[in-house]
Amino acid sequence: ALLSSLSPLAAIPETIRDAANDGDLKFQPISLNGKSAEPTHGTIDELLQSEYRSVREAAYRSYTDGYLAQAKTFGATLTSQVTTSLVFNRARNFANTFEKALFSDALGPRVYHAAMRSCREHQPLFHRYFRAKAKILGLKKLAEHDIEKVGAKLREMMPWIKQGALVDKAKN
């Protein structure tokens, strides 16, 4: 009964984050087709996929700078969320936050550690993918603002996407 009566307090960090995220964040306008445009939560994905690297970079910088300007607010919100989680986890007799995080998904530690081990083992494959993507896009190295870019050259190399398939069935 006590924990349920405290649930409104547990929601405070998320309420603060939502208010900052939805209302207080300001992004600097960027130049888009000769006009000034302000990146928003609704437009950032499209901007990061622009064919123009300068647009991708400007959008990325504007968007991340908006969050960095609110770093203290988000930092304090995170601190309060972690503190709240620790109190509730202890009250519910979880040994640690890792145990609690796995509990909500009914995921055992062995499964989690196997997934993390697989990610580490396959990390070179991700690096190879990013090097290939940079080469296809004509770049020496991908920057943060290039990662979302999906160009025509990449789509041409993956005809199965046009067919609505997620993978090339001829190869898998």
C-alpha atoms as one frame of an Amber mdcrd trajectory, in Angstrom:
protein
   0.000   0.000   0.000   2.817   2.383   0.849   4.640   1.807  -2.450   1.488
   2.349  -4.490   0.795   5.607  -2.654   4.317   6.748  -3.589   3.879   6.035
  -7.306   3.011   9.672  -8.132   6.411  10.648  -6.709   8.092   8.038  -8.870
   6.553   9.662 -11.965   8.046  13.103 -11.239  11.382  12.564 -13.070   9.569
  11.421 -16.209   7.193  14.394 -15.973  10.164  16.775 -15.747  11.905  15.081
 -18.687   8.764  15.230 -20.800   8.262  18.926 -20.035  11.861  19.745 -20.921
  11.830  17.511 -23.982   8.480  18.676 -25.328   8.518  22.354 -24.459  11.795
  23.784 -23.261  14.168  22.448 -25.892  15.119  24.982 -28.518  16.997  24.050
 -31.665  18.914  26.574 -33.735  17.528  27.113 -37.242  19.499  25.650 -40.132
  19.640  26.599 -43.780  17.472  24.302 -45.874  17.028  25.052 -49.574  17.935
  28.683 -48.953  15.349  29.041 -46.176  15.651  28.944 -42.427  14.243  25.777
 -40.829  14.268  24.724 -37.186  14.854  21.025 -36.576  12.128  19.431 -34.457
  11.442  15.988 -33.032   9.182  15.449 -36.044  11.708  16.503 -38.701  15.082
  15.369 -37.365  14.967  11.882 -38.918  14.250  13.286 -42.365  16.972  15.930
 -41.982  19.517  13.289 -40.945  18.743  11.403 -44.148  19.177  14.422 -46.412
  21.227  13.867 -49.531  23.255  16.946 -48.520  25.900  16.275 -45.920  25.906
  19.936 -44.856  22.191  19.674 -43.989  22.774  16.441 -42.052  25.636  18.003
 -40.112  23.788  21.256 -39.363  20.675  19.369 -38.231  22.719  17.011 -36.055
  24.618  19.887 -34.437  21.458  21.940 -33.846  19.612  18.977 -32.345  22.429
  17.808 -30.067  23.255  21.380 -29.025  19.619  21.810 -27.972  19.967  18.856
 -25.619  23.404  19.943 -24.409  21.966  23.345 -23.468  19.605  21.497 -21.116
  22.283  19.156 -19.746  21.842  20.262 -16.130  18.083  19.766 -16.286  18.418
  16.326 -17.849  21.271  15.431 -15.462  19.214  16.363 -12.394  16.237  14.476
 -13.826  18.362  11.374 -14.376  19.754  11.600 -10.843  16.250  11.784  -9.391
  15.121   8.857 -11.572  18.045   6.694 -10.460  17.472   7.590  -6.804  13.756
   6.812  -7.108  14.518   3.499  -8.811  16.984   2.514  -6.093  14.458   3.210
  -3.343  11.693   1.259  -5.086  14.038  -1.612  -6.002  15.192  -1.980  -2.401
  11.605  -1.861  -1.163  10.771  -4.674  -3.611  13.781  -6.725  -2.449  15.738
  -6.667  -5.706  19.433  -7.257  -5.116  20.401  -4.589  -7.657  19.092  -2.573
 -10.594  20.367  -5.200 -13.048  18.135  -7.823 -11.439  15.157  -5.444 -11.563
  15.745  -4.563 -15.217  15.796  -8.220 -16.195  12.732  -8.985 -14.066  10.445
  -6.698 -16.091  11.265  -8.645 -19.268  11.445 -12.061 -17.546  14.933 -12.295
 -18.990  17.558 -14.309 -17.148  21.104 -13.038 -16.619  22.503 -15.847 -18.792
  20.409 -14.739 -21.778  21.407 -11.107 -21.293  25.110 -11.932 -20.992  24.938
 -14.201 -24.063  23.387 -11.355 -26.080  26.076  -8.915 -24.914  28.815 -11.446
 -25.697  27.384 -11.866 -29.200  27.351  -8.092 -29.723  31.003  -7.844 -28.686
  31.986 -10.775 -30.889  30.235  -9.259 -33.907  31.448  -5.705 -33.363  34.002
  -6.008 -36.211  31.081  -6.667 -38.557  29.477  -3.355 -37.562  32.769  -1.565
 -38.126  33.067  -3.189 -41.551  29.516  -2.073 -42.374  30.277   1.542 -41.435
  33.506   1.528 -43.476  31.598   0.163 -46.497  28.821   2.705 -46.019  31.383
   5.528 -45.905  33.006   4.255 -49.096  29.656   4.034 -50.913  28.794   7.571
 -49.817  32.222   8.784 -50.977  33.447   9.656 -47.478  36.726   8.849 -45.779
  34.918   8.231 -42.494  31.316   8.434 -41.306  30.515  11.156 -38.814  27.628
  11.007 -36.358  25.427  12.977 -38.753  26.085  10.488 -41.568  24.881   7.342
 -39.808  21.186   7.762 -40.711  21.902   8.542 -44.349  20.420   5.990 -46.710
  21.377   7.005 -50.206  20.256   5.870 -53.623  23.579   4.083 -54.092  22.884
   1.903 -51.069  19.331   1.130 -52.185  20.561   0.185 -55.659  22.869  -2.366
 -54.077  19.956  -3.901 -52.151  17.222  -4.704 -54.704  15.378  -6.890 -52.205
  14.368  -3.707 -50.364  12.401  -2.595 -53.434  10.644  -5.961 -53.281   9.579
  -5.256 -49.691  11.869  -7.869 -48.144  14.079  -7.216 -45.131  16.828  -9.562
 -46.277  18.171 -10.974 -49.528  16.606 -14.444 -49.560  19.060 -15.552 -52.236
  21.886 -15.078 -49.744  20.138 -16.030 -46.498
